[in-house]
PDB file of C-alpha atoms and ligand atoms in Angstrom:
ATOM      1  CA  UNK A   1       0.000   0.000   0.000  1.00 67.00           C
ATOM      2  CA  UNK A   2       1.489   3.423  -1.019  1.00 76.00           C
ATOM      3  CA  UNK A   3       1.320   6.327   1.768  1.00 78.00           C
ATOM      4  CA  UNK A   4      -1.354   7.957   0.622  1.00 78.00           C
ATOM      5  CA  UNK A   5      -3.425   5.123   0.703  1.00 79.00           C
ATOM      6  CA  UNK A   6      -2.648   4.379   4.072  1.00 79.00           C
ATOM      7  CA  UNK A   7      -3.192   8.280   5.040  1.00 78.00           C
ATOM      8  CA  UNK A   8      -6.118   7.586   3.569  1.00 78.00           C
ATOM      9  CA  UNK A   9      -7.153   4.235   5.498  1.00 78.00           C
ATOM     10  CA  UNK A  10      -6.083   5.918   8.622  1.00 77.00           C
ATOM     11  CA  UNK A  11      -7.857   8.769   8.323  1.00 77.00           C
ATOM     12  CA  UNK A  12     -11.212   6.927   7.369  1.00 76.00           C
ATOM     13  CA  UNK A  13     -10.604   4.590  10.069  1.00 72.00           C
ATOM     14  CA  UNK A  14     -10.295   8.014  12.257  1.00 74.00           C
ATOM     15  CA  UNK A  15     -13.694   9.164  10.926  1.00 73.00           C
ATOM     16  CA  UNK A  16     -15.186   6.010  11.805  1.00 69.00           C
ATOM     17  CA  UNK A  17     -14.107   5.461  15.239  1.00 65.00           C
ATOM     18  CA  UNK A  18     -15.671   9.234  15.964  1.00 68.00           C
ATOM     19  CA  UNK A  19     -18.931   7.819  14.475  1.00 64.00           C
ATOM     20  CA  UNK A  20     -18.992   9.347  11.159  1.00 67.00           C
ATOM     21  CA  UNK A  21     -20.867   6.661   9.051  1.00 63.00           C
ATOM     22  CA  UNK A  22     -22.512   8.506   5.911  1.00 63.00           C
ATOM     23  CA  UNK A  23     -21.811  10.819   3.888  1.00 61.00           C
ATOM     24  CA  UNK A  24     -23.149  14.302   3.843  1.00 60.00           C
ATOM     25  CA  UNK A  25     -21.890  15.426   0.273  1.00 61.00           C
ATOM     26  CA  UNK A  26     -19.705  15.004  -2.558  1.00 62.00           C
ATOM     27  CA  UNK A  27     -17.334  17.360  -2.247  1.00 67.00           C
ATOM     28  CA  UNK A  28     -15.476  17.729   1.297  1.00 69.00           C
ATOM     29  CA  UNK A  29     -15.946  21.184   2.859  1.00 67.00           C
ATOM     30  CA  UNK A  30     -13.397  23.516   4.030  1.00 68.00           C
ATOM     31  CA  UNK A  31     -14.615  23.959   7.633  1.00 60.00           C
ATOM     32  CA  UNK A  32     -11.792  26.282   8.157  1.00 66.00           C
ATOM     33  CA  UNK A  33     -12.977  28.521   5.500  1.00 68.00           C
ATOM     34  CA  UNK A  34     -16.042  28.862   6.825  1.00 57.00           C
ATOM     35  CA  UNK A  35     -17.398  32.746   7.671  1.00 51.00           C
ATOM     36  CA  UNK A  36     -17.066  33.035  11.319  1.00 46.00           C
ATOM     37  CA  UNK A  37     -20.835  33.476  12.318  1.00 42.00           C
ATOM     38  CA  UNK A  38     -21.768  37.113  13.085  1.00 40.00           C
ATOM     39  CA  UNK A  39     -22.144  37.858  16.172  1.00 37.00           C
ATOM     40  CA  UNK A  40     -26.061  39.156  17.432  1.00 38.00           C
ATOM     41  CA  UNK A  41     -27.033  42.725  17.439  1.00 36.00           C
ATOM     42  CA  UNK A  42     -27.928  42.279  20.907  1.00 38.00           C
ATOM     43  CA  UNK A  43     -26.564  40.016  24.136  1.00 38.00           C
ATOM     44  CA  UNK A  44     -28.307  36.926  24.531  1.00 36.00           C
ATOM     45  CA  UNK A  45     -29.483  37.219  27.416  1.00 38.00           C
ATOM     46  CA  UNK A  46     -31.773  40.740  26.614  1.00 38.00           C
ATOM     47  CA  UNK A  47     -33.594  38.939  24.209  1.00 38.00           C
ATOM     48  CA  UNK A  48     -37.153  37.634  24.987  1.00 42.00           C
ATOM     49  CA  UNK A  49     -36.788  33.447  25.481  1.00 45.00           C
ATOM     50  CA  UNK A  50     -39.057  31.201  23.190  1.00 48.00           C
ATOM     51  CA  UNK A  51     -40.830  28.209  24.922  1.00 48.00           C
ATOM     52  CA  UNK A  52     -38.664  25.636  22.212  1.00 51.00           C
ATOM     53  CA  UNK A  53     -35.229  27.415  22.323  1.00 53.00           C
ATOM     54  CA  UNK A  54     -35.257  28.770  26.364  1.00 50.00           C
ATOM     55  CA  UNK A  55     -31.480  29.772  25.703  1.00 47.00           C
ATOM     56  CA  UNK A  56     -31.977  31.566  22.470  1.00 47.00           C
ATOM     57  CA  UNK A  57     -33.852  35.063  21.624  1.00 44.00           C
ATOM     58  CA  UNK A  58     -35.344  35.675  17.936  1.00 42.00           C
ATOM     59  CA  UNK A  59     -32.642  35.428  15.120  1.00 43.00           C
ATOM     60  CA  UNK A  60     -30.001  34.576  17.479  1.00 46.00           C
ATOM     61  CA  UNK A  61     -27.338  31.479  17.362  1.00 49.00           C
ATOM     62  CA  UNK A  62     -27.792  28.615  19.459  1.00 60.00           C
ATOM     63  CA  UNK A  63     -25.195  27.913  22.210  1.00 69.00           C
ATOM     64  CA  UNK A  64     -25.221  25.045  24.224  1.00 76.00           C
ATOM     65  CA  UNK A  65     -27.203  25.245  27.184  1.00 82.00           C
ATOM     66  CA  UNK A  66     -25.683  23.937  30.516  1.00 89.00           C
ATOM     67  CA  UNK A  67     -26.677  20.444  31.505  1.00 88.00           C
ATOM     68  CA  UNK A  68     -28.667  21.372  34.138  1.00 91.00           C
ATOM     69  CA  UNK A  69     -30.463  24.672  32.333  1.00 95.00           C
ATOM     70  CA  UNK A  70     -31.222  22.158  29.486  1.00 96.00           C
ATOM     71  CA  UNK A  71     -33.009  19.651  32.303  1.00 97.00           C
ATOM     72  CA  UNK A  72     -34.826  23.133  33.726  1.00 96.00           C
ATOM     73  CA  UNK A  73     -35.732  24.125  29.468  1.00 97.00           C
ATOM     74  CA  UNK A  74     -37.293  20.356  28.711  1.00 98.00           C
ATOM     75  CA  UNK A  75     -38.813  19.890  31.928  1.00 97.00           C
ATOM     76  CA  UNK A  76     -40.773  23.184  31.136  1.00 97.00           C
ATOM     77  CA  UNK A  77     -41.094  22.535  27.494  1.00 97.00           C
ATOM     78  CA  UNK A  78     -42.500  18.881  27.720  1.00 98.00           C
ATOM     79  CA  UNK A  79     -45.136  20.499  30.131  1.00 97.00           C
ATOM     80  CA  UNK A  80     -46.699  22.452  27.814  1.00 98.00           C
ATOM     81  CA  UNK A  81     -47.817  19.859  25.588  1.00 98.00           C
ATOM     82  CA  UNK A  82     -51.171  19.119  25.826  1.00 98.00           C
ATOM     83  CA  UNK A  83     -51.366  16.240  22.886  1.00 98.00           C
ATOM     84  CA  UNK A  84     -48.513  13.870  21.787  1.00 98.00           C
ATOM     85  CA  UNK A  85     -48.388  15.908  18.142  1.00 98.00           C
ATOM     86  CA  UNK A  86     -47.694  19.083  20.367  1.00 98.00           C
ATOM     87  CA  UNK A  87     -44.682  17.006  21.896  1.00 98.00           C
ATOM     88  CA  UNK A  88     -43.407  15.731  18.806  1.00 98.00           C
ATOM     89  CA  UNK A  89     -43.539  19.365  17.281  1.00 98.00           C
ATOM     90  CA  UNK A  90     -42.378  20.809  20.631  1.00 98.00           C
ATOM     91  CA  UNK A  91     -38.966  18.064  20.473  1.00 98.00           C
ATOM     92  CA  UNK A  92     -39.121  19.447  16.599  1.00 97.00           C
ATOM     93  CA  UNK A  93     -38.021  22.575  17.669  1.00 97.00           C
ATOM     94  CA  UNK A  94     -35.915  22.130  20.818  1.00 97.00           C
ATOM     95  CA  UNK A  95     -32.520  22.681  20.605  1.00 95.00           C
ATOM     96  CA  UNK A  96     -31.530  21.947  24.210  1.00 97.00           C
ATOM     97  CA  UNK A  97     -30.044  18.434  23.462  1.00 97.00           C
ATOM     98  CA  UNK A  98     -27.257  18.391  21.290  1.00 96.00           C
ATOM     99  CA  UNK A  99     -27.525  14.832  20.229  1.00 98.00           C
ATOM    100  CA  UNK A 100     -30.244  17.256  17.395  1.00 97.00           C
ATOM    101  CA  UNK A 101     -27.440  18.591  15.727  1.00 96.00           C
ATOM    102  CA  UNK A 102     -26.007  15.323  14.736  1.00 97.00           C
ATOM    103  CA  UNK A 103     -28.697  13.211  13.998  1.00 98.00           C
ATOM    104  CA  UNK A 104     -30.549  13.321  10.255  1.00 97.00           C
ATOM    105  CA  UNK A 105     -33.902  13.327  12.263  1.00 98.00           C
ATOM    106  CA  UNK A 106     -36.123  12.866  15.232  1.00 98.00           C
ATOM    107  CA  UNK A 107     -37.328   9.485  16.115  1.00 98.00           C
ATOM    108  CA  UNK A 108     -40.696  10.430  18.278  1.00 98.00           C
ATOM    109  CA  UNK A 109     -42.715   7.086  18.004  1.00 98.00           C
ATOM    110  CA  UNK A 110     -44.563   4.363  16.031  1.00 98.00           C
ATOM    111  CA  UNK A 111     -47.585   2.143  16.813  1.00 98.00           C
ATOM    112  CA  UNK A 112     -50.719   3.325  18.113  1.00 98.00           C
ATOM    113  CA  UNK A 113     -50.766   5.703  20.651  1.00 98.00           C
ATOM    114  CA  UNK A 114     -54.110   4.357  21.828  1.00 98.00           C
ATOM    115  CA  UNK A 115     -52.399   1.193  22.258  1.00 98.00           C
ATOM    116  CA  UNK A 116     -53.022  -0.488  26.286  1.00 98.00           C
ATOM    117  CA  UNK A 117     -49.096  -1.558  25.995  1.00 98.00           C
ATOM    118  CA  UNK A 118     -46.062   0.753  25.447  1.00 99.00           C
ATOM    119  CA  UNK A 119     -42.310   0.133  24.551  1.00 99.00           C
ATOM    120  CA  UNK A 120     -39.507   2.215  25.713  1.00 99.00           C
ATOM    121  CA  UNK A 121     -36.302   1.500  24.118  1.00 98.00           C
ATOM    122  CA  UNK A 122     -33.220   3.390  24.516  1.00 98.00           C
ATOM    123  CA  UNK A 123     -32.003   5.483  21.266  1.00 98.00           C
ATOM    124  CA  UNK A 124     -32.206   4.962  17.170  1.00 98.00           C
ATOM    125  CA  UNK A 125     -29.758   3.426  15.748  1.00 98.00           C
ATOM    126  CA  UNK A 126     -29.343   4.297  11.998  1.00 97.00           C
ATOM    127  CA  UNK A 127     -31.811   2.463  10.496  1.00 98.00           C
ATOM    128  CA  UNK A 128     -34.064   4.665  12.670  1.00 98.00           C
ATOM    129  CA  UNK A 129     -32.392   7.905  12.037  1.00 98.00           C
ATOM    130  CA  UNK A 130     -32.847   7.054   8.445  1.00 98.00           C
ATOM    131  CA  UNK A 131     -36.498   6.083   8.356  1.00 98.00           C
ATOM    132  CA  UNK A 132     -37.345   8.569  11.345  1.00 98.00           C
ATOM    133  CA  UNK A 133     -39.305   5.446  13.236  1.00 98.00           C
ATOM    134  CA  UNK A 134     -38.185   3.549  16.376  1.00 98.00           C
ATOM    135  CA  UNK A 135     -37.274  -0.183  16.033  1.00 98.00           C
ATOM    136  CA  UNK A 136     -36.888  -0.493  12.687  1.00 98.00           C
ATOM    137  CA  UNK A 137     -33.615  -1.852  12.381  1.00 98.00           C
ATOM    138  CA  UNK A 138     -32.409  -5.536  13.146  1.00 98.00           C
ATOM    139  CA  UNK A 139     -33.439  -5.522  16.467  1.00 98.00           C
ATOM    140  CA  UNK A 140     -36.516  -4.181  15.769  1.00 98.00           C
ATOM    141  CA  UNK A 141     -37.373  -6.877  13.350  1.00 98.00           C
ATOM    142  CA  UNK A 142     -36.858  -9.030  16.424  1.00 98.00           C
ATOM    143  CA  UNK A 143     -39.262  -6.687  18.615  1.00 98.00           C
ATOM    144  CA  UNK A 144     -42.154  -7.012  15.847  1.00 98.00           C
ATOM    145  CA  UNK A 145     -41.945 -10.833  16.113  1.00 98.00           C
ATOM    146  CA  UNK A 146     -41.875 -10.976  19.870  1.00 98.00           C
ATOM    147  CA  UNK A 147     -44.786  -8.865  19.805  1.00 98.00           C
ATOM    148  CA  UNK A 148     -46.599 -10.753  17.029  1.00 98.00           C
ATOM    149  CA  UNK A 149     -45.906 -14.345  19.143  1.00 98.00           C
ATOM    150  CA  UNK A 150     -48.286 -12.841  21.701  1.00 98.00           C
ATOM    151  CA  UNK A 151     -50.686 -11.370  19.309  1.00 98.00           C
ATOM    152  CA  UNK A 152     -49.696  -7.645  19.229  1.00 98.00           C
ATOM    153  CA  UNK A 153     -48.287  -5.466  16.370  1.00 98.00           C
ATOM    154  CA  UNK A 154     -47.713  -1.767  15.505  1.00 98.00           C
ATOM    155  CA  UNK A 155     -51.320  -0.925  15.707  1.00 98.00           C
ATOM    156  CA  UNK A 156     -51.803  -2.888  19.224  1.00 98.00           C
ATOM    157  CA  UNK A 157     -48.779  -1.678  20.553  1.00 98.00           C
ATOM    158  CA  UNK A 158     -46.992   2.194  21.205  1.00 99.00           C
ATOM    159  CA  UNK A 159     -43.311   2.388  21.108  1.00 99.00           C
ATOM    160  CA  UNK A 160     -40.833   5.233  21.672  1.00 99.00           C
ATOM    161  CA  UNK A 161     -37.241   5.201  22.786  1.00 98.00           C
ATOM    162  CA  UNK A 162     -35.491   7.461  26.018  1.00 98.00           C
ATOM    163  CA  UNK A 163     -33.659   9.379  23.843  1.00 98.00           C
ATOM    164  CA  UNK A 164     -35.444  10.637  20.521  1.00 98.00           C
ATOM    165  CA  UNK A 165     -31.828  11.137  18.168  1.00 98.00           C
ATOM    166  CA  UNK A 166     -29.511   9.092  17.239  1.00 98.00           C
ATOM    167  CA  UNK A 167     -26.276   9.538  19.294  1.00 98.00           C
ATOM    168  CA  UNK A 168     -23.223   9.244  16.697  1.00 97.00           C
ATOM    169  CA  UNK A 169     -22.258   6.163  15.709  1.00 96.00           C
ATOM    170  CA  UNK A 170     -24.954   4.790  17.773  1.00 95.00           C
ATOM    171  CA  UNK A 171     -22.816   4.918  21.303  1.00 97.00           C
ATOM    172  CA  UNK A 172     -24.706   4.927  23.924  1.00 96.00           C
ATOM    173  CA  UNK A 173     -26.476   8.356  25.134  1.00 97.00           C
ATOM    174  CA  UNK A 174     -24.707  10.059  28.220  1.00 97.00           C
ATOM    175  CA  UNK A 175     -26.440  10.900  31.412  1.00 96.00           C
ATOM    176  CA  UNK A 176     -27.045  14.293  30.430  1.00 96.00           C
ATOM    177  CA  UNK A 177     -28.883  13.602  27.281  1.00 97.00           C
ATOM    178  CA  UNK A 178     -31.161  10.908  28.607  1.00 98.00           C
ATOM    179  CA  UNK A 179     -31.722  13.464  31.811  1.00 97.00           C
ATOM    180  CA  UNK A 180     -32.185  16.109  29.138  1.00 98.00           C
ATOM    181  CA  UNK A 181     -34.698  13.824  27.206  1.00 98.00           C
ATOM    182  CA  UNK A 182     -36.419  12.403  30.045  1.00 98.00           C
ATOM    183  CA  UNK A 183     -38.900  14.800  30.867  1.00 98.00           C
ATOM    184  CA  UNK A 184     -40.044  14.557  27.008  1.00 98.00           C
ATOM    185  CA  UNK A 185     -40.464  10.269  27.001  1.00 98.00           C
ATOM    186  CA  UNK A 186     -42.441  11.070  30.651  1.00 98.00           C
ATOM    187  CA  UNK A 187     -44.934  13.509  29.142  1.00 98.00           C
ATOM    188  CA  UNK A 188     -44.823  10.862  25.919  1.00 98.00           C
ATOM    189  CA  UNK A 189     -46.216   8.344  28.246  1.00 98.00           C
ATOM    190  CA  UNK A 190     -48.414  10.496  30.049  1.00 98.00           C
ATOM    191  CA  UNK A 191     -49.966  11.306  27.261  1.00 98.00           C
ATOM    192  CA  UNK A 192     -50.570   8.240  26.140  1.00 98.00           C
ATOM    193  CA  UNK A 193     -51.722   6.653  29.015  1.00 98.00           C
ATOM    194  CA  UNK A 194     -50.725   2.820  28.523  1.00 98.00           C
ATOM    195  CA  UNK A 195     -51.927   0.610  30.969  1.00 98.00           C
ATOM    196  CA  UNK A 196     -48.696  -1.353  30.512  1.00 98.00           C
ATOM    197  CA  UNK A 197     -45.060   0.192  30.303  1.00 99.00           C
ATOM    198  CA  UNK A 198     -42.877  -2.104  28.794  1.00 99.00           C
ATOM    199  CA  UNK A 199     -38.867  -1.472  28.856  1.00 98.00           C
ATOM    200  CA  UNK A 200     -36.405  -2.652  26.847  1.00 98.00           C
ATOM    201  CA  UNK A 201     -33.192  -3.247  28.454  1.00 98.00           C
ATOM    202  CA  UNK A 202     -31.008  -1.961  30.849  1.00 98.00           C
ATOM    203  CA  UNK A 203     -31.116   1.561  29.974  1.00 98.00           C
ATOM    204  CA  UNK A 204     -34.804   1.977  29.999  1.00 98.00           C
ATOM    205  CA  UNK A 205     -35.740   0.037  33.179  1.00 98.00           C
ATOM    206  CA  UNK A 206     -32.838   2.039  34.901  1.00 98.00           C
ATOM    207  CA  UNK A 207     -33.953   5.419  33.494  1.00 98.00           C
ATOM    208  CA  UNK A 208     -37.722   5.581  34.019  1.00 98.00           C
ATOM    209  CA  UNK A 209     -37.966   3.252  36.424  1.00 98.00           C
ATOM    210  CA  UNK A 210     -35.356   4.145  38.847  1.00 97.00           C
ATOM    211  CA  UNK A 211     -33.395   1.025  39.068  1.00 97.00           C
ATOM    212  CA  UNK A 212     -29.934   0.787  40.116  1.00 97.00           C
ATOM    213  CA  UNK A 213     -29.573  -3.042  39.439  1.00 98.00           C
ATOM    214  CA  UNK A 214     -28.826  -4.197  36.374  1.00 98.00           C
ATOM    215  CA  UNK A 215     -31.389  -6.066  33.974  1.00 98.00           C
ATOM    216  CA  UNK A 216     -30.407  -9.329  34.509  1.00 98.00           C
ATOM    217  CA  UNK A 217     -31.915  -8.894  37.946  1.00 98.00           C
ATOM    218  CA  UNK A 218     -34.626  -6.282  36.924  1.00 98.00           C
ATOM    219  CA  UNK A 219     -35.571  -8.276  34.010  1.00 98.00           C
ATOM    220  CA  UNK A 220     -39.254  -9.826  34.717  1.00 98.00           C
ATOM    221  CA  UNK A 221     -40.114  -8.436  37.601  1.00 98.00           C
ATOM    222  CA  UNK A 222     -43.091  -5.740  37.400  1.00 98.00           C
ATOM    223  CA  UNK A 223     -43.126  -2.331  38.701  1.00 98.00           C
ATOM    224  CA  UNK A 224     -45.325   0.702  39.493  1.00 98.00           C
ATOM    225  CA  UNK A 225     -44.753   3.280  37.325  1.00 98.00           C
ATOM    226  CA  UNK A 226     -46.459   6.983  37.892  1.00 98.00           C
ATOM    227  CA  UNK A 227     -47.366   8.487  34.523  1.00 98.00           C
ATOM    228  CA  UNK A 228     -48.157  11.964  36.296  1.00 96.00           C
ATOM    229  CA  UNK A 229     -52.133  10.791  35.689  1.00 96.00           C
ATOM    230  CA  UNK A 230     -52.081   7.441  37.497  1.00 98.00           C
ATOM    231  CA  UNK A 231     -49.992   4.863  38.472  1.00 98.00           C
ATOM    232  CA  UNK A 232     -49.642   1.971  36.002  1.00 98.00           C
ATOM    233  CA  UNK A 233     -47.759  -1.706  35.841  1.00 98.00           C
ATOM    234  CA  UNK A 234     -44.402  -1.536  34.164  1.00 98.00           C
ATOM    235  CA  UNK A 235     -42.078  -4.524  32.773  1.00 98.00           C
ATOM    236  CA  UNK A 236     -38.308  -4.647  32.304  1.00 98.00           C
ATOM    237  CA  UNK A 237     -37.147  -7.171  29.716  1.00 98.00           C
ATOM    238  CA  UNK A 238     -34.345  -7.398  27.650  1.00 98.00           C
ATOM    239  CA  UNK A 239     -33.243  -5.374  24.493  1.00 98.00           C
ATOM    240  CA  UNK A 240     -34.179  -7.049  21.332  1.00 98.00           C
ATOM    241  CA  UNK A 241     -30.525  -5.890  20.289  1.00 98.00           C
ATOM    242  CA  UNK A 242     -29.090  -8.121  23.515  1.00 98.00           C
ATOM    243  CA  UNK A 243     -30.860 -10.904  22.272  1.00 98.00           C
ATOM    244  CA  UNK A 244     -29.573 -10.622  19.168  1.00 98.00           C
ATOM    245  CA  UNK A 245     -25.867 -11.316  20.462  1.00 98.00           C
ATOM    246  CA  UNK A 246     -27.177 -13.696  22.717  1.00 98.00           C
ATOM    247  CA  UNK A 247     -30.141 -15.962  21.751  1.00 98.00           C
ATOM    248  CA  UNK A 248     -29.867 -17.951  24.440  1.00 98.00           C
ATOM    249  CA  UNK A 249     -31.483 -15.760  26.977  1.00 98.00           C
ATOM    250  CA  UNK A 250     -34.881 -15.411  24.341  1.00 98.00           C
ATOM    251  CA  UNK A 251     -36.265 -18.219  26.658  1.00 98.00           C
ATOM    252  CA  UNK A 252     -36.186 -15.449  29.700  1.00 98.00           C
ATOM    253  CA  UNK A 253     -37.561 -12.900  27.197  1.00 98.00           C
ATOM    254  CA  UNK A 254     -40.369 -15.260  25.824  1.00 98.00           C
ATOM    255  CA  UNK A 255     -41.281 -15.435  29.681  1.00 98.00           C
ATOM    256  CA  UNK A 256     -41.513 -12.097  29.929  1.00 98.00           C
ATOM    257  CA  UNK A 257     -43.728 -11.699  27.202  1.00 98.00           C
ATOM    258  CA  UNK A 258     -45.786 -14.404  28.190  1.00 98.00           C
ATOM    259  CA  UNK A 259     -46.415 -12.332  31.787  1.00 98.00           C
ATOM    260  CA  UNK A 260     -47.225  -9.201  29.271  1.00 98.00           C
ATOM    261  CA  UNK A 261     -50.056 -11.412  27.703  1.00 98.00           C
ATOM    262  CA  UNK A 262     -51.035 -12.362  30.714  1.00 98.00           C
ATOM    263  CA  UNK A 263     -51.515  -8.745  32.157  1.00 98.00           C
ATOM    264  CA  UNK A 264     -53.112  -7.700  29.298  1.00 98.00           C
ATOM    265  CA  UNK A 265     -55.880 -10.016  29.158  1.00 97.00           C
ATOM    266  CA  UNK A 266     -56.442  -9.514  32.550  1.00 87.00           C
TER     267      UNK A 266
HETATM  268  N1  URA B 301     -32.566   0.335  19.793  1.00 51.47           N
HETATM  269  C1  URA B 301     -33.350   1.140  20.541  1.00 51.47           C
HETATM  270  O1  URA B 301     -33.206   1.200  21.768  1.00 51.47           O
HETATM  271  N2  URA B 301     -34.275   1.848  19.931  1.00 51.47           N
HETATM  272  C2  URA B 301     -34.491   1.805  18.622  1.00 51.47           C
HETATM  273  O2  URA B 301     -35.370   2.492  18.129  1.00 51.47           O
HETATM  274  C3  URA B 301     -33.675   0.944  17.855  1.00 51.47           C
HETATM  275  C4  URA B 301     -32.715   0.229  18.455  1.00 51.47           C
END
């Protein structure tokens, strides 16, 4: 291999391991070059806030909010949504999150929101930043026939994920950005008002159900879950995508779903 292949290799290989996986255009662009952008007429913080971008007045640039001041901006965002299209267009808009920036688009949900059962997974990958729907992907082929071996599809069942974007090359979201997106995927499920809460994998259970124990302990047992209008049952079980690398534990999962039939014939 001559040098500039192997600058090349290497520097593809670089790309890679930072999570770049598509391509954005044909030509590369000269970041470098780019205009500086101009600064606002005004400081920041004189200009009137916007319910959707807390940290930004009209016409202004976006800066990253703090962790904690992009908790504060979601947690009064997601409040204001009275119907699940007001959250998706609210999560449209919001720029607190910066996991946004980098994905091609939001992932809200898929199914039917009227659905008694809902799944919470954790993030897209990129077959779902692609399509813009959760659990579409290899693991989600595995979700849809889980589901259909105890009679349920994607008009019997509601499913959403923690995090709404993509996090590059699909690594898994930080504590700030599920913290960030939390508030969101609890207003999601207020609003739809499952009678069953179903999550998938470690991630999940831990996040909205406040487990510190990992799943292979969680997994099965049945929680109480407080959707902000009542308090509902709620399921850890494993990821589809953990199943995936390790089939063997489907027999635990096929339990679990069994218990899921059970509740909701009950
Ligand atoms: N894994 C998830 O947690 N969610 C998806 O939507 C796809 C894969």
């Amino acid at each position: 291999m001559n040098d500039a292949n192997k600058d090349a290799r290497e520097l593809i290989s670089f790309y890679l391991d930072a999570g770049v996986d598509a391509l954005i255009g044909e030509q590369a662009a000269d970041r470098f070059a780019d205009k500086a952008p101009v600064a606002p007429s005004r400081p920041i913080a004189e200009r009137p806030p916007s319910p959707a971008h807390p940290h930004k007045g009209a016409g202004s640039i976006a800066a990253p909010l703090a962790p904690e001041a992009a908790v504060m901006a979601a947690r009064q965002a997601a409040r204001t949504a009275d119907t699940l299209e007001a959250l998706r267009a609210l999560l449209e808009a919001f720029e607190g999150c910066m996991l946004r920036a980098t994905a091609t688009r939001l992932v809200f949900a898929d199914g039917n929101p009227q659905a008694r059962v809902m799944f919470v997974g954790e993030a897209p990958g990129r077959d779902e930043d692609i399509a813009g729907l959760p659990f579409v992907g290899r693991s989600g082929k595995l979700l849809d026939q889980m589901m259909a071996a105890i009679g349920l599809d994607r008009t019997s069942a509601y499913i959403a994920n923690i995090v709404p974007w993509r996090p590059p090359g699909n690594r898994t979201p930080t504590p700030q950005e599920s913290a960030i997106c939390l508030p969101f995927i609890h207003r999601q499920i207020e609003l739809a008002d499952p009678d069953i809460l179903v999550c998938l994998g470690q991630p999940s259970t831990q996040t909205l159900l406040g487990t510190r124990e990992g799943i292979t302990r969680t997994r099965g047992r049945w929680f109480k879950f407080d959707t902000g209008r009542r308090e509902i049952r709620a399921l850890a079980t494993y990821h589809p995508a953990f199943l995936l690398r390790s089939p063997l534990q489907k027999r635990l999962a096929w339990r679990d779903f069994l218990a899921l039939q059970k509740a909701l014939a009950g």
